[in-house]
Amino acid sequence: MSEEIVILDFGSQYTQVIARRIRECHVYSTILRFDTPAARVAARKPRGLILSGGPASVYAKDAPLPDRAIFKLGVPILGICYGVQLFAQYLGGKVEPGQKREFGKGILTIRDAGCPIFKGLPRSLQVWNSHGDKLTRLPAGFKPVAVTENSDYAAIEDKARQFFGIQFHPEVVHTPRGREILSNFVHGVCGCGKDWTMRSYIDQSVEEIREQVGREKVILGLSGGVDSSVAAALLHKAIGDQLTCIFVNNGLLRAREADVVQKVFGRHFKIKLQYENASKIFLKRLKGITDPERKRKIIGRTFIKVFEAATRRAGRARFLAQGTLYPDVIESVPIAGNPAALIKSHHNVGGLPKRMKFQLVEPLKCLFKDEVRQLGLELGLPKEIVLRQPFPGPGLAVRILGEVTPKRLEILRNADAIVVEEMKASEWYYRIWQSFAVLLPVRSVGVMGDERTYDYTIALRAVESKDGMTADWVKLPYELLEKLSNRIINEVKGVNRVCLDISSKPPATIEWE
Ligand code: XMP
C-alpha cells in the first residue's frame, strides 16, 4: 500500500465512517488507537493524519490524548470536532464548555475561499454538528476560515503546517458536501493519488498471499456467506490447488444452499472443494433439544468436531484461511459513553480450538464489508453470493422455535425459499439487512377447501440495520406481504397462518432464538 491516511480514533461513533469515506476517494486509510506512539504512526509513512471526533472533553479526567509528537511528524492533519479541541490543547489555544450545545444541522459560511479543503465548494454549506465544547482562542499559527451561527471558529487553518480543524462532521450524510471536503484534504492537501481500487488490491493481495504461504497447503471453512466466499475466490486466484475449501452441510441450511456452493466453487471456479454432509450428526444431536442456548452450543461444538475431522482428511495443511474483516481487528477505544466500544458480537464463537495448530491467513482483514462485496464482484462471484443477506451460523435452527426436526426443517425451508424468491423479485432483498421466515410450532385452526386444518404458523421478519446491533422492522408494501402470505399458505404444506413481526431491536433481537 503506497499511500495511506492514518486516522487516530478518539472514540467517535463515526471513526469507521471516516475511514470508509477516505477509501471511497480511492485512498487507503487505517484506523489506529488514539495513543499510538508517534514513531509507530511515522513508520507507516502516512501522507496525512485525521484526528477523529470523540465523546470526551479534552480536559476531562480520562480524556483520550495522543502522543504530543504526532504534531511534529511534518504531515498534514485534519482535526474533526474533538480533533479541533486537541489542536487547542496541544498548540496553545483554548476550549471552553459551550453555552449552547451545537447539535444537528447547521449552516457553515466560508470566509476564506482560498482554504484548500473548501476548494470548489459554495460559500454556504449545510453541515452536521455534534459538540458541546467550543474553541474560544485559536491555537498559535491558526486563522479562522469558516463560521457557523454559534461559532466563529467552525473551521480553522494553519497554512504553514497544513493543519485544518473543523467542528462539524464531514463524514456523515447530513453534511452533503462532506465527501468533497475529505477528498480535498486527501488529494489536494496530502497529494494522494487514487490508487486504492479493488483491482489493485487483488494484485497486491495475491502477491502477499503467495509470499506468506509459499508452497504450503491452505484450508478454508467455506460457509457460503459473503466473507468466506470472497476469501475463497481470492485465495484460489493466488494459490490455486494449494487451497482446499471445506464446506460443512449441517442440515440447517436454506434450500439450494449446498447446491449453489458446489456449483459456483466446485464447477465454475474449479476450487478443490471438500463437501462434508454432516446433516445426520447435527440433527441427531439436536433431537429433543428445545432450549435456544443449548441448541446453539450443540451446533457450535458439533461444527468444530466435524471440521476438525474434515481437515485431517484434507491432508496436512499448515495454514487456515479466515474471512476476518477490518471492523473485527480495529482495536476499540474503551471510552465511557462510546457505544462502539460495547459492540462486540456475542455470536462469534471464539474460533477453532488451539490444539489445531494452524497459522492464519486473513486476506480480507483490512477491508470493510462493502469493499469485500466489490472485491467479490471483481473476482467474478455471482450476485447471488456477493449480495447475500447475513445468515446465522446455526442456520435454520435458530428460526425454528423449540425442537428442530426434519419435518419442521422442511416446512421452514420451503417457506423461506418463497420469502427469498419474492424479496428478490421485488428488489427489496437487496435494499434491506435481512428478510426471512420463522417457524412457530404453535398450531391453529384454519380451513382449506372443505377441510379443517390444524397447522403451524410462519412469522415473517424483515429488518433494516447498519450492523445488526440495532434494527428496525421494515414497512414492506401490503401487496408484497399479501403475495408472501398467499404463496406460503398455498404452497407450503403444514402452514395455515402467516404473521408479520413488527418488533425492533432492541428490545427484540433480529433472530428469534
Ligand atoms: P440478533 O438475533 O442477535 O442477530 O439480533 C444479529 C445479527 O447476527 C446474526 N446472527 C448470527 N451470525 N452466527 C452468525 O454468524 C450466529 O450464531 C448468529 N446469530 C445471529 C443475525 O442473523 C443478525 O444479522
PDB file of C-alpha atoms in Angstrom, residues 247-252 275-289 294-295 297-310 312-313 397 403-406 409:
ATOM      1  CA  PHE A 247     -17.993 -26.949   3.196  1.00  0.00           C
ATOM      2  CA  VAL A 248     -19.975 -28.457   6.049  1.00  0.00           C
ATOM      3  CA  ASN A 249     -23.627 -29.142   5.422  1.00  0.00           C
ATOM      4  CA  ASN A 250     -25.062 -29.067   8.935  1.00  0.00           C
ATOM      5  CA  GLY A 251     -28.547 -29.910   7.739  1.00  0.00           C
ATOM      6  CA  LEU A 252     -29.695 -26.471   8.832  1.00  0.00           C
ATOM      7  CA  TYR A 275     -18.140 -31.373   0.807  1.00  0.00           C
ATOM      8  CA  GLU A 276     -18.972 -32.742   4.233  1.00  0.00           C
ATOM      9  CA  ASN A 277     -22.545 -33.781   4.593  1.00  0.00           C
ATOM     10  CA  ALA A 278     -22.952 -33.904   8.351  1.00  0.00           C
ATOM     11  CA  SER A 279     -26.716 -33.278   8.449  1.00  0.00           C
ATOM     12  CA  LYS A 280     -27.427 -36.550  10.196  1.00  0.00           C
ATOM     13  CA  ILE A 281     -24.951 -35.954  13.009  1.00  0.00           C
ATOM     14  CA  PHE A 282     -26.253 -32.443  13.676  1.00  0.00           C
ATOM     15  CA  LEU A 283     -29.911 -33.488  13.627  1.00  0.00           C
ATOM     16  CA  LYS A 284     -29.233 -36.445  15.854  1.00  0.00           C
ATOM     17  CA  ARG A 285     -27.550 -34.265  18.441  1.00  0.00           C
ATOM     18  CA  LEU A 286     -30.336 -31.711  18.272  1.00  0.00           C
ATOM     19  CA  LYS A 287     -33.029 -34.291  18.867  1.00  0.00           C
ATOM     20  CA  GLY A 288     -35.253 -33.376  21.791  1.00  0.00           C
ATOM     21  CA  ILE A 289     -33.387 -30.128  22.491  1.00  0.00           C
ATOM     22  CA  ARG A 294     -28.253 -25.407  24.252  1.00  0.00           C
ATOM     23  CA  LYS A 295     -29.132 -25.651  20.606  1.00  0.00           C
ATOM     24  CA  LYS A 297     -23.861 -24.742  21.905  1.00  0.00           C
ATOM     25  CA  ILE A 298     -24.511 -28.165  20.432  1.00  0.00           C
ATOM     26  CA  ILE A 299     -24.301 -26.785  16.903  1.00  0.00           C
ATOM     27  CA  GLY A 300     -21.067 -24.906  17.673  1.00  0.00           C
ATOM     28  CA  ARG A 301     -19.394 -27.930  19.264  1.00  0.00           C
ATOM     29  CA  THR A 302     -20.538 -30.311  16.562  1.00  0.00           C
ATOM     30  CA  PHE A 303     -19.228 -27.980  13.889  1.00  0.00           C
ATOM     31  CA  ILE A 304     -15.776 -27.938  15.441  1.00  0.00           C
ATOM     32  CA  LYS A 305     -15.707 -31.724  15.662  1.00  0.00           C
ATOM     33  CA  VAL A 306     -16.840 -32.205  12.082  1.00  0.00           C
ATOM     34  CA  PHE A 307     -14.494 -29.539  10.772  1.00  0.00           C
ATOM     35  CA  GLU A 308     -11.527 -30.918  12.667  1.00  0.00           C
ATOM     36  CA  ALA A 309     -12.098 -34.394  11.249  1.00  0.00           C
ATOM     37  CA  ALA A 310     -12.528 -32.903   7.789  1.00  0.00           C
ATOM     38  CA  ARG A 312      -7.467 -34.292   8.870  1.00  0.00           C
ATOM     39  CA  ARG A 313      -8.975 -35.920   5.825  1.00  0.00           C
ATOM     40  CA  ALA A 397     -32.154 -23.998  13.863  1.00  0.00           C
ATOM     41  CA  GLU A 403     -37.167 -28.732  18.796  1.00  0.00           C
ATOM     42  CA  VAL A 404     -35.553 -28.961  15.365  1.00  0.00           C
ATOM     43  CA  THR A 405     -36.975 -31.898  13.448  1.00  0.00           C
ATOM     44  CA  PRO A 406     -36.600 -32.908   9.785  1.00  0.00           C
ATOM     45  CA  LEU A 409     -36.905 -28.020   8.714  1.00  0.00           C
TER      46      LEU A 409
END
